[in-house]
Amino acid sequence: WVVWMDNRTENPDIYLYNLIENVEWPLAAGTELDMYPDIRNDVVVWMHLEEEFDAWAIRTLDIPTVNRTQLVRGLSVPSRPSISEETLAWGDLPIAAFGWDVQKKPLYSTEAREAIPPRGDQMNPDAGGTLAVYQDNQNGDWDVYMWSGQTRKPVFSGPGDQTRPTTDGNLIVWQDNRNGNWDLYSYDPATGKVTQLTSDPSDQARPHLRDGILVWQDDREGDWDIRARDLSTGKEMEIFTGPGDQTDPRTGNDKIVWVDDRKGDKDVYMYEIYRD
């Protein structure tokens, strides 16, 4: 399955594509606002505006059973939720003066939020396994934090900004400008080891990590292209280098999808990985 947000009706909707049957399916299309989908295996989550309450909710669909569930309600603003097999993470801005707040919970359990969230802004959450990661500016610049169980702690607090973290539950990767451009770094929670993954003088940004494959957008050729690395072998792959910008890559189940404007508007493309 591939899922995306679509404005063909001049209204944000959610569409699914069945890669086996080559069939497109409008998951949430109509006059209501549905935004920012994420998918893990056969489960999709997205933001839905409940107009009667003037608030956003996070909805989910289990594709094989066509079972729809409302997981979280009463959110002030829409932002992209993140899902793993076990965890849901999301951001909200409940009180603008207090900044953005990241929350997480077991996927289908009763919702439980912290009474007093951390100070500063927490943004761009990503869920993997039982772990959530996010960026946090409570110390003045952006750092990466991990949240396991009831404990939040910094992954890296150092010079520059560390943003856009991603995790598969075992490894954490983020983009980092401590050297003046955006590079990718990783942190292994089991060993505490930090590793610089890219060092090209161009920018490597918006990483996404699933199933041992790391993807990112890369501007070493002058515009944004897609590259990937198989972390089990260390092999780096040029996924697409061509006209236009290829951005916002996502990966899972040995497939990579991205947003592509080579034809003028934004379309979704896919690449399938064949491992040795």
Short mmCIF file of C-alpha atoms in Angstrom, two decimals:
data_model
loop_
_atom_site.label_atom_id
_atom_site.label_comp_id
_atom_site.label_asym_id
_atom_site.label_seq_id
_atom_site.Cartn_x
_atom_site.Cartn_y
_atom_site.Cartn_z
CA TRP A 1 0.00 0.00 0.00
CA VAL A 2 0.94 3.62 -0.67
CA VAL A 3 -0.96 6.47 0.99
CA TRP A 4 -0.85 10.21 0.29
CA MET A 5 -2.64 13.54 0.69
CA ASP A 6 -4.30 14.74 -2.52
CA ASN A 7 -5.85 18.09 -3.54
CA ARG A 8 -7.40 17.10 -6.87
CA THR A 9 -10.77 18.29 -5.52
CA GLU A 10 -9.17 21.51 -4.20
CA ASN A 11 -9.72 20.02 -0.76
CA PRO A 12 -7.18 17.89 1.14
CA ASP A 13 -8.17 14.22 0.89
CA ILE A 14 -6.45 10.90 1.60
CA TYR A 15 -5.93 8.28 -1.12
CA LEU A 16 -4.59 4.70 -1.02
CA TYR A 17 -2.98 2.69 -3.79
CA ASN A 18 -3.00 -1.11 -3.81
CA LEU A 19 0.37 -2.16 -5.27
CA ILE A 20 -0.76 -5.74 -5.90
CA GLU A 21 -3.97 -4.97 -7.78
CA ASN A 22 -2.85 -1.54 -9.11
CA VAL A 23 -6.03 0.06 -7.83
CA GLU A 24 -6.44 3.55 -6.34
CA TRP A 25 -8.88 3.96 -3.46
CA PRO A 26 -10.21 7.22 -1.96
CA LEU A 27 -9.81 6.53 1.75
CA ALA A 28 -11.15 9.89 2.96
CA ALA A 29 -12.39 12.10 0.15
CA GLY A 30 -15.17 14.67 0.19
CA THR A 31 -15.96 18.07 1.61
CA GLU A 32 -14.29 17.44 4.97
CA LEU A 33 -10.61 18.12 5.68
CA ASP A 34 -8.36 15.05 5.91
CA MET A 35 -4.59 15.52 6.03
CA TYR A 36 -1.12 14.13 6.80
CA PRO A 37 -1.43 10.34 6.45
CA ASP A 38 1.08 7.79 7.70
CA ILE A 39 1.06 4.03 7.17
CA ARG A 40 2.65 0.99 8.77
CA ASN A 41 1.91 -2.39 7.20
CA ASP A 42 -1.91 -2.43 6.79
CA VAL A 43 -2.78 0.40 9.20
CA VAL A 44 -3.22 4.04 8.13
CA VAL A 45 -3.52 7.09 10.39
CA TRP A 46 -4.37 10.66 9.42
CA MET A 47 -5.72 13.98 10.71
CA HIS A 48 -9.43 14.73 10.33
CA LEU A 49 -11.21 18.00 11.11
CA GLU A 50 -14.32 17.48 13.24
CA GLU A 51 -16.16 20.60 12.14
CA GLU A 52 -18.89 20.28 14.77
CA PHE A 53 -16.25 20.60 17.50
CA ASP A 54 -13.85 22.87 15.58
CA ALA A 55 -11.05 20.47 16.53
CA TRP A 56 -8.82 17.89 14.87
CA ALA A 57 -8.84 14.15 15.49
CA ILE A 58 -6.49 11.32 14.57
CA ARG A 59 -8.29 8.54 12.74
CA THR A 60 -7.05 5.10 11.75
CA LEU A 61 -8.06 2.47 9.24
CA ASP A 62 -7.15 -1.21 9.42
CA ILE A 63 -7.23 -1.96 5.70
CA PRO A 64 -7.94 -5.74 5.70
CA THR A 65 -10.88 -5.41 8.10
CA VAL A 66 -11.94 -1.92 6.92
CA ASN A 67 -12.21 -1.06 10.62
CA ARG A 68 -12.09 2.68 11.29
CA THR A 69 -11.20 3.98 14.75
CA GLN A 70 -10.81 7.43 16.24
CA LEU A 71 -7.63 7.38 18.34
CA VAL A 72 -7.24 10.97 19.57
CA ARG A 73 -9.67 13.91 19.65
CA GLY A 74 -9.66 17.57 20.58
CA LEU A 75 -6.42 18.64 18.86
CA SER A 76 -5.95 22.33 18.12
CA VAL A 77 -4.01 22.20 14.84
CA PRO A 78 -3.22 19.56 12.20
CA SER A 79 0.24 18.01 12.02
CA ARG A 80 1.61 14.75 10.69
CA PRO A 81 1.10 11.82 13.10
CA SER A 82 3.52 8.90 13.08
CA ILE A 83 2.69 5.25 13.58
CA SER A 84 4.56 2.03 14.32
CA GLU A 85 3.16 -1.43 14.98
CA GLU A 86 2.87 -0.49 18.66
CA THR A 87 2.96 3.30 19.05
CA LEU A 88 1.24 6.47 17.88
CA ALA A 89 3.05 9.83 18.17
CA TRP A 90 1.70 13.25 17.27
CA GLY A 91 2.14 16.98 17.81
CA ASP A 92 -0.30 19.63 18.97
CA LEU A 93 -0.39 23.31 19.90
CA PRO A 94 -2.93 23.37 22.76
CA ILE A 95 -1.85 26.80 24.04
CA ALA A 96 0.04 28.88 21.50
CA ALA A 97 2.03 30.79 24.12
CA PHE A 98 3.41 27.50 25.50
CA GLY A 99 4.56 26.15 22.12
CA TRP A 100 4.26 22.82 20.33
CA ASP A 101 3.88 19.63 22.33
CA VAL A 102 4.66 16.04 21.28
CA GLN A 103 2.63 13.18 22.74
CA LYS A 104 2.69 9.40 22.31
CA LYS A 105 0.65 6.41 23.42
CA PRO A 106 0.31 2.70 22.69
CA LEU A 107 -1.54 2.50 19.41
CA TYR A 108 -4.97 1.25 20.47
CA SER A 109 -4.90 1.85 24.23
CA THR A 110 -6.77 4.49 26.18
CA GLU A 111 -5.17 7.86 25.63
CA ALA A 112 -3.01 9.20 28.48
CA ARG A 113 -1.28 12.56 28.18
CA GLU A 114 1.32 14.09 30.46
CA ALA A 115 -0.14 16.63 32.88
CA ILE A 116 2.84 18.96 32.43
CA PRO A 117 4.71 18.57 29.11
CA PRO A 118 8.30 19.82 28.76
CA ARG A 119 8.96 23.52 28.23
CA GLY A 120 9.80 24.85 24.78
CA ASP A 121 8.67 23.42 21.45
CA GLN A 122 8.63 19.73 20.58
CA MET A 123 8.03 18.95 16.90
CA ASN A 124 8.31 16.38 14.09
CA PRO A 125 7.68 13.15 16.04
CA ASP A 126 8.46 9.75 14.56
CA ALA A 127 7.47 6.39 16.05
CA GLY A 128 9.31 3.08 15.81
CA GLY A 129 8.51 0.07 17.97
CA THR A 130 7.68 1.45 21.42
CA LEU A 131 9.99 4.43 20.89
CA ALA A 132 9.17 7.98 19.80
CA VAL A 133 11.73 10.60 18.75
CA TYR A 134 11.29 14.32 18.14
CA GLN A 135 13.12 17.65 17.95
CA ASP A 136 13.13 19.98 20.98
CA ASN A 137 14.32 23.58 21.44
CA GLN A 138 14.13 23.93 25.24
CA ASN A 139 17.88 24.72 25.31
CA GLY A 140 17.72 27.44 22.65
CA ASP A 141 18.52 25.47 19.51
CA TRP A 142 17.02 22.27 18.14
CA ASP A 143 18.12 18.98 19.71
CA VAL A 144 16.88 15.42 19.23
CA TYR A 145 15.09 13.63 22.07
CA MET A 146 13.90 10.08 22.51
CA TRP A 147 10.87 8.99 24.54
CA SER A 148 10.79 5.41 25.78
CA GLY A 149 8.19 4.31 28.32
CA GLN A 150 7.64 7.32 30.60
CA THR A 151 11.14 8.76 30.11
CA ARG A 152 12.16 11.54 27.74
CA LYS A 153 15.88 12.17 27.32
CA PRO A 154 18.18 13.96 24.86
CA VAL A 155 19.82 11.91 22.13
CA PHE A 156 22.22 14.70 21.23
CA SER A 157 22.55 18.22 22.65
CA GLY A 158 25.41 20.02 20.96
CA PRO A 159 26.31 22.79 18.52
CA GLY A 160 23.98 23.58 15.63
CA ASP A 161 20.50 22.26 15.02
CA GLN A 162 19.53 18.61 15.06
CA THR A 163 16.12 18.14 13.41
CA ARG A 164 13.80 15.75 11.54
CA PRO A 165 14.59 12.62 13.60
CA THR A 166 13.44 9.20 12.46
CA THR A 167 13.59 5.78 14.10
CA ASP A 168 12.78 2.15 13.46
CA GLY A 169 12.82 1.43 17.20
CA ASN A 170 16.46 0.30 17.17
CA LEU A 171 18.39 3.18 15.58
CA ILE A 172 17.75 6.94 15.54
CA VAL A 173 18.78 9.13 12.58
CA TRP A 174 18.49 12.91 12.16
CA GLN A 175 19.69 15.82 10.01
CA ASP A 176 22.38 17.96 11.62
CA ASN A 177 23.94 21.30 10.61
CA ARG A 178 26.77 21.48 13.16
CA ASN A 179 29.24 21.68 10.24
CA GLY A 180 27.40 24.40 8.32
CA ASN A 181 25.42 22.16 5.96
CA TRP A 182 22.91 19.40 6.62
CA ASP A 183 24.45 15.97 7.22
CA LEU A 184 22.90 12.79 8.61
CA TYR A 185 23.89 11.30 11.96
CA SER A 186 22.73 8.22 13.84
CA TYR A 187 22.47 7.15 17.48
CA ASP A 188 22.29 3.58 18.73
CA PRO A 189 20.33 3.51 22.03
CA ALA A 190 21.80 0.10 22.89
CA THR A 191 25.43 1.29 22.77
CA GLY A 192 25.14 5.09 23.03
CA LYS A 193 27.23 5.43 19.87
CA VAL A 194 26.79 8.49 17.60
CA THR A 195 27.88 8.03 13.96
CA GLN A 196 28.13 10.54 11.11
CA LEU A 197 26.48 8.86 8.13
CA THR A 198 27.00 11.48 5.39
CA SER A 199 29.68 14.13 4.90
CA ASP A 200 29.13 15.47 1.38
CA PRO A 201 29.39 19.31 1.35
CA SER A 202 25.86 19.50 -0.09
CA ASP A 203 22.73 18.96 2.02
CA GLN A 204 21.29 15.62 3.02
CA ALA A 205 17.88 16.16 4.61
CA ARG A 206 14.52 14.67 5.62
CA PRO A 207 15.72 11.17 6.49
CA HIS A 208 13.31 8.29 6.94
CA LEU A 209 14.27 4.90 8.41
CA ARG A 210 12.34 1.65 8.22
CA ASP A 211 13.30 -2.03 7.91
CA GLY A 212 17.03 -1.33 7.78
CA ILE A 213 16.75 1.11 4.85
CA LEU A 214 17.54 4.81 5.30
CA VAL A 215 16.32 7.26 2.64
CA TRP A 216 16.82 11.00 2.31
CA GLN A 217 16.70 13.91 -0.12
CA ASP A 218 20.08 15.13 -1.40
CA ASP A 219 21.04 18.25 -3.39
CA ARG A 220 24.60 17.38 -4.44
CA GLU A 221 23.53 17.56 -8.12
CA GLY A 222 22.01 21.05 -7.76
CA ASP A 223 18.40 20.12 -7.06
CA TRP A 224 16.78 17.63 -4.71
CA ASP A 225 17.20 13.95 -5.56
CA ILE A 226 16.64 10.73 -3.61
CA ARG A 227 19.38 8.55 -2.15
CA ALA A 228 19.28 5.57 0.22
CA ARG A 229 21.53 3.33 2.29
CA ASP A 230 21.13 -0.30 3.27
CA LEU A 231 22.30 -0.13 6.88
CA SER A 232 22.96 -3.87 7.04
CA THR A 233 25.62 -3.64 4.31
CA GLY A 234 26.52 0.08 4.34
CA LYS A 235 25.78 0.22 0.60
CA GLU A 236 24.61 3.66 -0.59
CA MET A 237 22.19 3.82 -3.52
CA GLU A 238 21.27 6.58 -5.94
CA ILE A 239 17.51 6.10 -6.18
CA PHE A 240 16.65 8.89 -8.61
CA THR A 241 18.65 11.77 -10.08
CA GLY A 242 16.84 13.74 -12.74
CA PRO A 243 14.84 16.86 -13.61
CA GLY A 244 12.83 18.68 -10.98
CA ASP A 245 12.87 18.16 -7.24
CA GLN A 246 12.31 14.81 -5.58
CA THR A 247 11.50 15.35 -1.90
CA ASP A 248 9.95 13.91 1.26
CA PRO A 249 11.01 10.28 0.75
CA ARG A 250 9.47 7.49 2.81
CA THR A 251 10.40 3.83 2.95
CA GLY A 252 9.00 0.53 4.18
CA ASN A 253 8.81 -3.09 3.05
CA ASP A 254 11.70 -2.55 0.59
CA LYS A 255 9.89 0.23 -1.27
CA ILE A 256 10.68 3.94 -1.46
CA VAL A 257 8.13 6.62 -2.35
CA TRP A 258 8.62 10.36 -2.75
CA VAL A 259 7.01 13.58 -3.97
CA ASP A 260 8.20 14.57 -7.47
CA ASP A 261 7.61 17.82 -9.41
CA ARG A 262 9.38 16.90 -12.66
CA LYS A 263 6.13 17.47 -14.60
CA GLY A 264 5.31 20.79 -12.94
CA ASP A 265 2.85 19.69 -10.29
CA LYS A 266 3.52 17.24 -7.46
CA ASP A 267 3.10 13.53 -8.10
CA VAL A 268 4.03 10.41 -6.13
CA TYR A 269 6.68 8.02 -7.48
CA MET A 270 7.90 4.66 -6.18
CA TYR A 271 11.13 2.64 -6.38
CA GLU A 272 11.42 -1.01 -5.34
CA ILE A 273 14.60 -2.23 -3.66
CA TYR A 274 16.02 -5.61 -4.61
CA ARG A 275 18.48 -6.75 -1.96
CA ASP A 276 21.39 -9.07 -2.72
#
